[in-house]
Coordinates of C-alpha atoms (C1' of nucleotides) in Angstrom, one line a residue:
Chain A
X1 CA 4.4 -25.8 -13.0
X2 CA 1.8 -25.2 -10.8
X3 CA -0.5 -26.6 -8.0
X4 CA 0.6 -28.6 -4.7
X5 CA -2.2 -30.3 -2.6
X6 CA -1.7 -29.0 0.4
X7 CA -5.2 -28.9 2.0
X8 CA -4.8 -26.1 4.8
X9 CA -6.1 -24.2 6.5
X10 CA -8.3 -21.2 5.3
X11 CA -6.6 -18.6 3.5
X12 CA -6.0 -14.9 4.4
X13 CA -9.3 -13.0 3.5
X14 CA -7.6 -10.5 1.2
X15 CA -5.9 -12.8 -0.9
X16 CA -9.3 -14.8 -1.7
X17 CA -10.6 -11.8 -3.5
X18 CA -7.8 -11.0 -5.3
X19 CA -6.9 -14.7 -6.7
X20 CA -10.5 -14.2 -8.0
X21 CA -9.4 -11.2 -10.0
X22 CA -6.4 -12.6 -11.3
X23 CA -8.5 -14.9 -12.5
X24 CA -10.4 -12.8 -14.6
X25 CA -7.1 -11.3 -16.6
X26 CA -6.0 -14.6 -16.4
X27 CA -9.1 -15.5 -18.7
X28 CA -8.9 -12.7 -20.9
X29 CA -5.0 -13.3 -21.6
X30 CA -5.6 -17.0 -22.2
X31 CA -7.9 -16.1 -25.0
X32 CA -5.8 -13.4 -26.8
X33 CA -3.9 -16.9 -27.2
X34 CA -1.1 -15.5 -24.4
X35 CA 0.8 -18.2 -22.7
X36 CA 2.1 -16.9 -19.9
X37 CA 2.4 -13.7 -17.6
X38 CA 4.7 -11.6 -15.4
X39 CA 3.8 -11.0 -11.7
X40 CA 3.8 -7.2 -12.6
X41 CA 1.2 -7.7 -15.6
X42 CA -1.6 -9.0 -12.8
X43 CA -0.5 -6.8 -10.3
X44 CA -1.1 -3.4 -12.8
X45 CA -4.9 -5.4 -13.7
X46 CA -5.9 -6.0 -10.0
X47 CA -4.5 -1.9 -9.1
X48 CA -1.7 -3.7 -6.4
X49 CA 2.0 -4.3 -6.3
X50 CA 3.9 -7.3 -7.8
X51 CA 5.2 -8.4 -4.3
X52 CA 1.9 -8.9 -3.6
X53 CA 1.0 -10.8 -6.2
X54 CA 3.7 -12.6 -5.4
X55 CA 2.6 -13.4 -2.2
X56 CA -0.6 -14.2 -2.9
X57 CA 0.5 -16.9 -5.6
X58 CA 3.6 -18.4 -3.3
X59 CA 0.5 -18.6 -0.4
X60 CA -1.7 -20.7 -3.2
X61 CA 1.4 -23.1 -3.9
X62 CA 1.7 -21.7 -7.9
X63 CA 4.9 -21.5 -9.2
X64 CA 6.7 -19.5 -11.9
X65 CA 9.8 -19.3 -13.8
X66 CA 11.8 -16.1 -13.5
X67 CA 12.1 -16.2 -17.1
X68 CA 8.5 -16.8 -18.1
X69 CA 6.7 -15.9 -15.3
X70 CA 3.5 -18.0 -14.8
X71 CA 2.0 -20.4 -17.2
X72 CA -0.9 -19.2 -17.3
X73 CA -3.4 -22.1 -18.0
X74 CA -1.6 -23.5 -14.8
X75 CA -2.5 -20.9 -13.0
X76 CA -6.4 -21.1 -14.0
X77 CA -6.2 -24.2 -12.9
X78 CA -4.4 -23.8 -10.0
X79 CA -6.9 -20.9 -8.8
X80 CA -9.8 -22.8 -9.6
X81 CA -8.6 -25.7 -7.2
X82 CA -8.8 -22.5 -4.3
X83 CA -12.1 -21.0 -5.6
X84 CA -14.0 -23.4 -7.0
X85 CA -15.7 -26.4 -5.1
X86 CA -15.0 -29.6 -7.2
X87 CA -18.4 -30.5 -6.6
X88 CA -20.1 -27.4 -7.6
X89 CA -22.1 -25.0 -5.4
X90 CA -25.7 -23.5 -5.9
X91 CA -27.1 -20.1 -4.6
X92 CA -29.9 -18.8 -4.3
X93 CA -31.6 -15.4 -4.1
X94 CA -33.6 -13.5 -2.0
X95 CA -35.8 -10.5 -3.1
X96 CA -36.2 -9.9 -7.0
X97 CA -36.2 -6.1 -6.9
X98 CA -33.7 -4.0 -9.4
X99 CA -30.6 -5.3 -7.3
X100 CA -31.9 -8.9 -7.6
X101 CA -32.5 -8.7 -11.2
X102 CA -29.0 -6.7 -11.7
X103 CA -27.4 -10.2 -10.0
X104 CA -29.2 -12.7 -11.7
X105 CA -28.8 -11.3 -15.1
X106 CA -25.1 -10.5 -14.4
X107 CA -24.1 -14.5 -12.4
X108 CA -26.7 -16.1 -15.4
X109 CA -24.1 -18.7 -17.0
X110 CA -21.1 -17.0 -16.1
X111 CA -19.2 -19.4 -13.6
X112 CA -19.9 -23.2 -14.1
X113 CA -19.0 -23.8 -10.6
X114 CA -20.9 -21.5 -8.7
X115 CA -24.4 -20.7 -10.4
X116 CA -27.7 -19.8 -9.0
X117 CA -30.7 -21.7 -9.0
X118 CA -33.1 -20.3 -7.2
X119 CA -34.9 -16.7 -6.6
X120 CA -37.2 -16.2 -4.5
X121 CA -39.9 -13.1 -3.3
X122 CA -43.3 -12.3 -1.0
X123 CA -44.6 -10.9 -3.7
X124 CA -46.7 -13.8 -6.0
X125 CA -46.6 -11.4 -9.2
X126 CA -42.7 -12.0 -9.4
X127 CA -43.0 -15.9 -8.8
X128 CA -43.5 -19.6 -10.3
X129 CA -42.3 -18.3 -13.4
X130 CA -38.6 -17.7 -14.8
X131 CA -36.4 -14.6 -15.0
X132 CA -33.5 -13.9 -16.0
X133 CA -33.1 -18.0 -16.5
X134 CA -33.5 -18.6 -12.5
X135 CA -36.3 -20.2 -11.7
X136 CA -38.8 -17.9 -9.3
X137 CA -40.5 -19.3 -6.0
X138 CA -42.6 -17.7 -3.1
X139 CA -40.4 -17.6 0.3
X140 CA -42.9 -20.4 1.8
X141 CA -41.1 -23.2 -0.6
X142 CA -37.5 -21.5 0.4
X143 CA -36.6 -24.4 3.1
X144 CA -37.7 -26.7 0.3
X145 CA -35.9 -26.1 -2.2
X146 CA -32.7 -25.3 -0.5
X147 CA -32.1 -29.0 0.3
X148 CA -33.8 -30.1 -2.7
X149 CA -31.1 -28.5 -4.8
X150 CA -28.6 -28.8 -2.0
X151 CA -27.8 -24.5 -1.8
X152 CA -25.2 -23.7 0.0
X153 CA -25.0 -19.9 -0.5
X154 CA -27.6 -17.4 0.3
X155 CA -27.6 -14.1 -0.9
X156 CA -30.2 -11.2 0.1
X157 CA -31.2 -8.5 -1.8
X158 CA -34.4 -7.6 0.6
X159 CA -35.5 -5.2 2.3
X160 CA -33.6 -4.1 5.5
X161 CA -36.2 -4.8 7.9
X162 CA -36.4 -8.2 6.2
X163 CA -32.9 -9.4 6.5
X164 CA -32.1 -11.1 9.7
X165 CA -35.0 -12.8 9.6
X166 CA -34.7 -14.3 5.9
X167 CA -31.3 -14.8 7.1
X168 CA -32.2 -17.1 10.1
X169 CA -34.4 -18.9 7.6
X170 CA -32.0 -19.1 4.9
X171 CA -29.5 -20.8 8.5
X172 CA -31.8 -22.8 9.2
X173 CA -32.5 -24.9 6.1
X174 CA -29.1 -25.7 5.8
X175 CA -26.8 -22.8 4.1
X176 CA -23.6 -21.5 4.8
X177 CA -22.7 -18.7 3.6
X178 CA -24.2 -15.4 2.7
X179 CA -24.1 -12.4 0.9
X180 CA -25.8 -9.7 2.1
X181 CA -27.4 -6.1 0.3
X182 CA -29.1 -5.0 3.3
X183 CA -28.0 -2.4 4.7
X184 CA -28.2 -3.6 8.2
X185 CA -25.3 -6.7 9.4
X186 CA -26.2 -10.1 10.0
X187 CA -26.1 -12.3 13.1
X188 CA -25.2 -15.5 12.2
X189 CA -24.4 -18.8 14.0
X190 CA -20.3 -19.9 13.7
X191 CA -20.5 -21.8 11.6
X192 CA -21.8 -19.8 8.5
X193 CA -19.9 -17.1 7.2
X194 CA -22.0 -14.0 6.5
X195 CA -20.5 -11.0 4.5
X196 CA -22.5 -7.5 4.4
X197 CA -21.8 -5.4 1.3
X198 CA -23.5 -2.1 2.5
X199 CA -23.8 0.1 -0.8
X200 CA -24.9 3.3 1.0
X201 CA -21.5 3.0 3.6
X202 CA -19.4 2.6 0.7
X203 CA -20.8 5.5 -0.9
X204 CA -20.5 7.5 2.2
X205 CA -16.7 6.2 2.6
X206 CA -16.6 7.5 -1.1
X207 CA -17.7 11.1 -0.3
X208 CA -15.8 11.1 2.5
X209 CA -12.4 10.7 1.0
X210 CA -13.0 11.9 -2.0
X211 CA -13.2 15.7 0.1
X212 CA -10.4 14.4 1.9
X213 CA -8.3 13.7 -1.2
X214 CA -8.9 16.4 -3.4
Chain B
X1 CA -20.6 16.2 25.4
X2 CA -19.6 15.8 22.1
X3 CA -17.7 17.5 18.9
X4 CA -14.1 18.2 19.1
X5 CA -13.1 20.6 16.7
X6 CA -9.5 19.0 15.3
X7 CA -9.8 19.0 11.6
X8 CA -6.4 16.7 11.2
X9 CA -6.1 14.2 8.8
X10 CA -7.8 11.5 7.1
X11 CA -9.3 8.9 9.5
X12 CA -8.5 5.3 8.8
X13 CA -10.8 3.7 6.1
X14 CA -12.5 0.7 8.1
X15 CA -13.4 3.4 10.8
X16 CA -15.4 5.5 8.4
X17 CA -17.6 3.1 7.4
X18 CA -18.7 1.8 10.8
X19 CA -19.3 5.3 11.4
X20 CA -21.8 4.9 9.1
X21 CA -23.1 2.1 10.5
X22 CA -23.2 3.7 13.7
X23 CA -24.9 6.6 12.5
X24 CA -27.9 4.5 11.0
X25 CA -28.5 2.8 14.2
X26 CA -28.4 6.6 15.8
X27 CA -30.9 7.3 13.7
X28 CA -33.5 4.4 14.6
X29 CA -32.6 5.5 18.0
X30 CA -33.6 8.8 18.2
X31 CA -36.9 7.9 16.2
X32 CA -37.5 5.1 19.4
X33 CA -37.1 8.8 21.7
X34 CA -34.0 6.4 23.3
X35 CA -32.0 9.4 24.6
X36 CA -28.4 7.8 25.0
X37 CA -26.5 4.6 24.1
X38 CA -23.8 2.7 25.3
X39 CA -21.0 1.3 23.1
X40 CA -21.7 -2.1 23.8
X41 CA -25.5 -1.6 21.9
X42 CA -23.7 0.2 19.0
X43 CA -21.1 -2.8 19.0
X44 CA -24.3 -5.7 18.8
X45 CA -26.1 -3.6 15.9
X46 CA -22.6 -3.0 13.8
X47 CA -21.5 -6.7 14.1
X48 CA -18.0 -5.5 16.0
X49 CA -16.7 -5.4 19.5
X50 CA -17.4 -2.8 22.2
X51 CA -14.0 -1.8 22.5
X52 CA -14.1 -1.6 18.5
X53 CA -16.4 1.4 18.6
X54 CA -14.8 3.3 22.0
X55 CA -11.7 3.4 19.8
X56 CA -13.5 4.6 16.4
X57 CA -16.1 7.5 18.4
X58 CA -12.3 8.4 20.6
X59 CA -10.7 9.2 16.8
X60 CA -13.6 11.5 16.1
X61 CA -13.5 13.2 19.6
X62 CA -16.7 12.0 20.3
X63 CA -17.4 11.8 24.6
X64 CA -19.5 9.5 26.7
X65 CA -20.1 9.3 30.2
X66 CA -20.0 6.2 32.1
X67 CA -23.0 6.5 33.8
X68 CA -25.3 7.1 30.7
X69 CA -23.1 6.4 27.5
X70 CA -23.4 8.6 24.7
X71 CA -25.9 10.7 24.2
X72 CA -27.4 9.9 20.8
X73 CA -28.1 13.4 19.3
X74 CA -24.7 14.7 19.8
X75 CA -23.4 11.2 18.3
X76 CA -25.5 12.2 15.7
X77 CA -24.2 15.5 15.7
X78 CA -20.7 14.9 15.9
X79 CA -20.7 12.0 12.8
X80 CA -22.2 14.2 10.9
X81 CA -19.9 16.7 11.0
X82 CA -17.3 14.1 9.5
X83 CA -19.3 12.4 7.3
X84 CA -21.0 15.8 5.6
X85 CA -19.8 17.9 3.5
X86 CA -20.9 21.0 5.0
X87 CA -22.4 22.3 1.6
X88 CA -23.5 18.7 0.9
X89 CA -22.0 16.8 -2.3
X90 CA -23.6 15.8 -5.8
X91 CA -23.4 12.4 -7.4
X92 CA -23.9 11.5 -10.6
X93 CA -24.3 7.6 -11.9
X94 CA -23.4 6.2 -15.4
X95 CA -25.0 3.3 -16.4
X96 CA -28.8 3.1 -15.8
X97 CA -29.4 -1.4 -15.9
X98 CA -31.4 -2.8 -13.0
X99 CA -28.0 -2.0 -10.7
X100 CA -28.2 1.5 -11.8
X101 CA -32.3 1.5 -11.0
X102 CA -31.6 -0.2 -7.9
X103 CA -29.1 2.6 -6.9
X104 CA -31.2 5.1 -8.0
X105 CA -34.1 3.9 -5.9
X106 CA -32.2 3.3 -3.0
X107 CA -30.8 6.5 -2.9
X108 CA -33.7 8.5 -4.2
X109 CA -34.3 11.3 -0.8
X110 CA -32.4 9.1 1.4
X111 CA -29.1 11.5 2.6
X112 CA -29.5 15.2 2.5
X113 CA -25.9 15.9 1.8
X114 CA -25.3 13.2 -0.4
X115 CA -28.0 12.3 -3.1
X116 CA -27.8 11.3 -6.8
X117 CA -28.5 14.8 -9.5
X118 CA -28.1 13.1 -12.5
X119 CA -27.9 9.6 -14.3
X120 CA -26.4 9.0 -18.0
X121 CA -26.5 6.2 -20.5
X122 CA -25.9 5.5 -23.9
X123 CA -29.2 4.2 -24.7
X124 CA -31.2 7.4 -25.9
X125 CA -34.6 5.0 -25.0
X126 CA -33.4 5.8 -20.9
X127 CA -32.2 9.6 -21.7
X128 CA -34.1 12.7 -21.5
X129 CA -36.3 11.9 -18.7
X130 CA -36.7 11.2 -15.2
X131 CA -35.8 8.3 -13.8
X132 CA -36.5 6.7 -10.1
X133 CA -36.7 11.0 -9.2
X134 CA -33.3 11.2 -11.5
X135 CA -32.9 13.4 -14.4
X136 CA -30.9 11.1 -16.8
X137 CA -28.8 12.5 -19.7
X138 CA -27.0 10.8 -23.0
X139 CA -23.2 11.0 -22.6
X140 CA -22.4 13.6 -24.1
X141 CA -23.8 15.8 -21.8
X142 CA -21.7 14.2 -19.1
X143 CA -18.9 17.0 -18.5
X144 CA -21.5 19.8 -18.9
X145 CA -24.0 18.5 -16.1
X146 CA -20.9 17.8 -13.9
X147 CA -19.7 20.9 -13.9
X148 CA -23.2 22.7 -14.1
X149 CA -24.6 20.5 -10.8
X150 CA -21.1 20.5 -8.8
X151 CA -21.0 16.8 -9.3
X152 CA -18.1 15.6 -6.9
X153 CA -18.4 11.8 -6.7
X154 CA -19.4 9.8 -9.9
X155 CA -21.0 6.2 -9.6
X156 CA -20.6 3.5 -12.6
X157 CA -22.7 0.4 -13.3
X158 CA -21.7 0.5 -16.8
X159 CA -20.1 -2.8 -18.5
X160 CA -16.5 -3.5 -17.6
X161 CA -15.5 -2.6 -20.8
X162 CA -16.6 0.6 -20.6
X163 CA -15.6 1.7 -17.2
X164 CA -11.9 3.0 -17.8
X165 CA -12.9 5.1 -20.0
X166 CA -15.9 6.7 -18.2
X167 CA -14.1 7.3 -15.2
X168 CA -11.4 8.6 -17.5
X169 CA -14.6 10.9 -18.5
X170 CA -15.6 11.5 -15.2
X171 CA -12.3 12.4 -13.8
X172 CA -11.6 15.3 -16.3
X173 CA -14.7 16.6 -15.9
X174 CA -13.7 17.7 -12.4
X175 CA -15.3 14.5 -10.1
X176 CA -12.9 13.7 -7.7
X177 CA -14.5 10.0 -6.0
X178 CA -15.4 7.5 -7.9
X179 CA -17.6 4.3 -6.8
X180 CA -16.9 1.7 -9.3
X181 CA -20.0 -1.5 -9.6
X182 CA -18.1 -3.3 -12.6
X183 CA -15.2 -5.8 -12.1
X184 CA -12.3 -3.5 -13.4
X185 CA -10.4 -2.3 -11.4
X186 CA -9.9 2.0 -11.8
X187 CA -6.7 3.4 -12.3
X188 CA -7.0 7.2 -11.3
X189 CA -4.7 9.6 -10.6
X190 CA -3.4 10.8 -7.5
X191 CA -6.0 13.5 -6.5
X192 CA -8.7 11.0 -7.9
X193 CA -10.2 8.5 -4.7
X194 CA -11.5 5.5 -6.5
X195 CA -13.3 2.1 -4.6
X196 CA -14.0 -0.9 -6.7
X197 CA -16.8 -2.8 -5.3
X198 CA -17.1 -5.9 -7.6
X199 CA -20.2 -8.3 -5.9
X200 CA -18.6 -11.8 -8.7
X201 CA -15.6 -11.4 -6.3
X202 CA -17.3 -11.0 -3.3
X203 CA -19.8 -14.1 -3.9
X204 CA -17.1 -16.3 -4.8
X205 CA -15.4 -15.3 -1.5
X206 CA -18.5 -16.1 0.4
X207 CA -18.5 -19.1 -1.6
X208 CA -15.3 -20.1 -0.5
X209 CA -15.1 -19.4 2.9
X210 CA -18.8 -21.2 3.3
X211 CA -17.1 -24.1 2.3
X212 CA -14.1 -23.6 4.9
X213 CA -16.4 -22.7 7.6
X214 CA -18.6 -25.3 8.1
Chain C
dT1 C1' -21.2 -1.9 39.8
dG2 C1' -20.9 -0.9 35.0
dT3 C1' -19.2 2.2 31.8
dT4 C1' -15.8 5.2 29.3
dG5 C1' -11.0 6.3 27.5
dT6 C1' -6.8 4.6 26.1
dG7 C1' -1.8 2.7 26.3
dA8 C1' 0.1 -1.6 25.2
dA9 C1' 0.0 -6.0 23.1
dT10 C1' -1.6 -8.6 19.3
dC11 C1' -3.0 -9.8 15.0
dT12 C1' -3.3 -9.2 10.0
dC13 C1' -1.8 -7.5 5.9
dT14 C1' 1.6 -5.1 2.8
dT15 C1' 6.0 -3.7 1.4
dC16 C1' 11.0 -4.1 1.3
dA17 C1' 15.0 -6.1 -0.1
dC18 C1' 17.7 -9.5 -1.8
dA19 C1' 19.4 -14.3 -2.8
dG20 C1' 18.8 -17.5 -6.4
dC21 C1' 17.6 -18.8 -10.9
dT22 C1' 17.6 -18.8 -16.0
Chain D
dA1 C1' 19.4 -8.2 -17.0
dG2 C1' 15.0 -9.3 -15.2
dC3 C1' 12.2 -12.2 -12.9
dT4 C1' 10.6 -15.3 -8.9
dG5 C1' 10.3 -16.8 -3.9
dT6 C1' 10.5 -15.4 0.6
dG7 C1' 12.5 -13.8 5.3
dA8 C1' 12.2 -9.6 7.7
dA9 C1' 10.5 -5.2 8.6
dG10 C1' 6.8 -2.1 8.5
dA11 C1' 2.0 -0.3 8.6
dG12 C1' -2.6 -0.7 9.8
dA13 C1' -6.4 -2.5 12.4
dT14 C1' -8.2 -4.9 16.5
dT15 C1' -8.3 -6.6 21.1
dC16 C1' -6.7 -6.6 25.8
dA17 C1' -6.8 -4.9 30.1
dC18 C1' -7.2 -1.6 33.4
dA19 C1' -7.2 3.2 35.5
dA20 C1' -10.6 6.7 36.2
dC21 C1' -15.1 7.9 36.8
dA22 C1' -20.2 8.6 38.1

DNA sequence: TGTTGTGAATCTCTTCACAGCT
DNA sequence: AGCTGTGAAGAGATTCACAACA
C-alpha cells in the first residue's frame, strides 16, 4: 500500500522537513503497537493541515485507504526510501563547544542511516580522544578523514569568523552538504547544498512577532 | 535618509530575518568606519539577491540614494526601530544541557534589547547559581521570575517530552513567543507566537538534498 | 554609468473543494 | 459517514525589468 519508484527529480524543500516529522509520530505510533493512521492525526503532530499532509504523502507516491488511512509501517518505509540514503551517509563535526557537544550527544545512535563519525577542533585539549562516542581529531587530519570514512555532510558549529573558511575546507575534501551554526551564511560552490540555521535571527524573528502578536 | 514612521502591520516572516542579517553586516560596517552601502554588498554578505534586499529595506521605509547607497547608520537606525522593542524584551530559557549552555554563552551581553534574565532546570545541581552570566532557577519558580523580570519570550532545550508542557507553563505565566530547540512541535494558542527549530530535521534535509545536489 | 524604487511577472507553497472510494 | 487523492484557486515570496535619479 505504499511506495512507487519513481526516481525524480528533487522534492519541494518544505515537504522534506515535514516527511521527516511524520516520521517521528510515525515511530512513536508504530510502537504503541498502532497500525495505521488518519491524514488528520499527523497533520495535528507536525502543527499543519490534513490537505497538506495529503499532499506531501500523494508527492512521495504513499497511498492510503479512505477507510484506514495509512499503514503505517508502509509509510516508514516509504519515507525512509525519501530520507534515507540506502547506502548510509556519515557526517562530521566541526568545533566541540556547548553546541557541538549538544549535537553529538543528541545524533549519538539515533538514526542508523545518517550518523556522525567524526568531530573535529583547533584546540588539542578537546582531541584524539572520544566524546560523546564520536571520535575527536585536530582540523589538520579533517581532509583525511573525510575520504577515509567517505563523509558527505559537514556540519559547523565554529566560530563565526571561522566558517567560510572551514567551509571551503570541508568543499574541498569532497562533502556536500552542510549544516551551518554560524551565524554568518555560507558561499558554497553548486553543487553542494549549504543550509544556515542562524539561532540569534530566529530569536530576533521570535521577539519580533511575539510584540507583534500579543 | 531613512526611518519612515508607518507602524502598519506585521511584516512578512522571511523579511524579518534577513533584516537581521542585514543588521549584523551593518554592524561590522560601521566598526570598518565604511559610511554607506549599497544593496548589492548587503545581498553578497546575506546569501540573497540585490533586488531581494531593495524590496525587504522598501517594506521598512528605509531610503538610499543612487549615488552612495544607504547610509549605514541610519540603516542601523531604521532596523532597529523594527527589530527593538523600545523598552527592550526579557528571555528566559528552560532547560540548561550543553544546547542550553551554548545558548546562554552565545547570548550572554550580545543584544541590548534582547538578552537572556533567567535560566531553569529540574536538576537542583544547575539551580541557584549563575550560569554562563545567567541566574538559573528550579521550576517552580518559573511563573514568579516571569512575571517579576517581565519575561516576554521563553526559550526551551528541555527533552521533547517535556516541552508541551513547559511551554504550557510558560504561556500562562504571561510569555507570549516561544523559541522551541526540541523536536515537538508547540501547540499555542492564538495570542501565543511559537517557532519550532528542530536541527534532526534540518540535518536530514541537508542530508538529502546533498545527495540530490551533486 | 551605476544605483535605487517598484509594478508586473513568476515561482513556490498552501488551502479549498469535491469526486471517488469503502 | 468519513476518508483519500487531486485539480484549481489562492497566498506568499522572489525575480525581472525598467523608469527615475544623481
Amino acid at each position: 500500500m505504499t511506495t512507487s519508484m519513481t526516481a525524480s527529480g528533487p522534492l519541494p524543500y518544505k515537504t522534506i522537513g515535514r516527511l521527516s516529522q511524520y516520521r517521528r509520530l510515525l515511530g512513536l505510533r508504530l510502537a504503541m503497537g498502532q497500525r495505521n493512521v488518519y491524514s488528520h492525526e499527523l497533520a495535528a503532530f507536525a502543527g499543519v493541515t490534513a490537505a497538506q499532509v495529503r499532499r506531501d504523502l500523494m508527492i512521495v507516491g504513499a497511498k492510503g485507504s479512505p477507510t484506514k488511512g495509512y499503514d503505517v509501517h508502509a509509510l516508514i518505509e516509504c519515507l525512509g526510501g525519501v530520507l534515507d540514503d540506502p547506502a548510509g551517509q556519515r557526517a562530521a563535526l566541526v568545533g566541540i563547544g556547548n553546541l557541538g557537544r549538544a549535537l553529538l550527544t543528541y545524533f549519538h545512535g539515533r538514526r542508523p542511516k545518517l550518523s556522525i563519525v567524526a568531530a573535529f577542533d583547533v584546540d588539542a585539549a578537546k582531541t584524539d580522544r572520544v566524546i560523546c562516542g564520536c571520535r575527536c581529531y585536530t582540523m589538520d587530519k579533517l581532509a583525511e578523514v573525510v575520504v577515509a570514512e567517505k563523509i558527505t555532510v559537514g556540519i559547523l558549529t565554529v566560530p563565526a569568523s571561522e566558517a567560510q573558511h572551514v567551509a571551503a575546507e570541508l568543499e574541498a575534501a569532497g562533502v556536500s552538504g552542510l549544516l551551518n551554526f554560524a551565524p554568518q551564511p555560507l558561499r558554497v560552490g553548486p553543487h553542494t547544498y549549504a543550509e544556515d540555521l542562524d539561532m540569534t535571527m530566529t530569536l530576533e524573528r521570535v521577539a519580533y512577532f511575539a510584540r507583534r502578536n500579543r
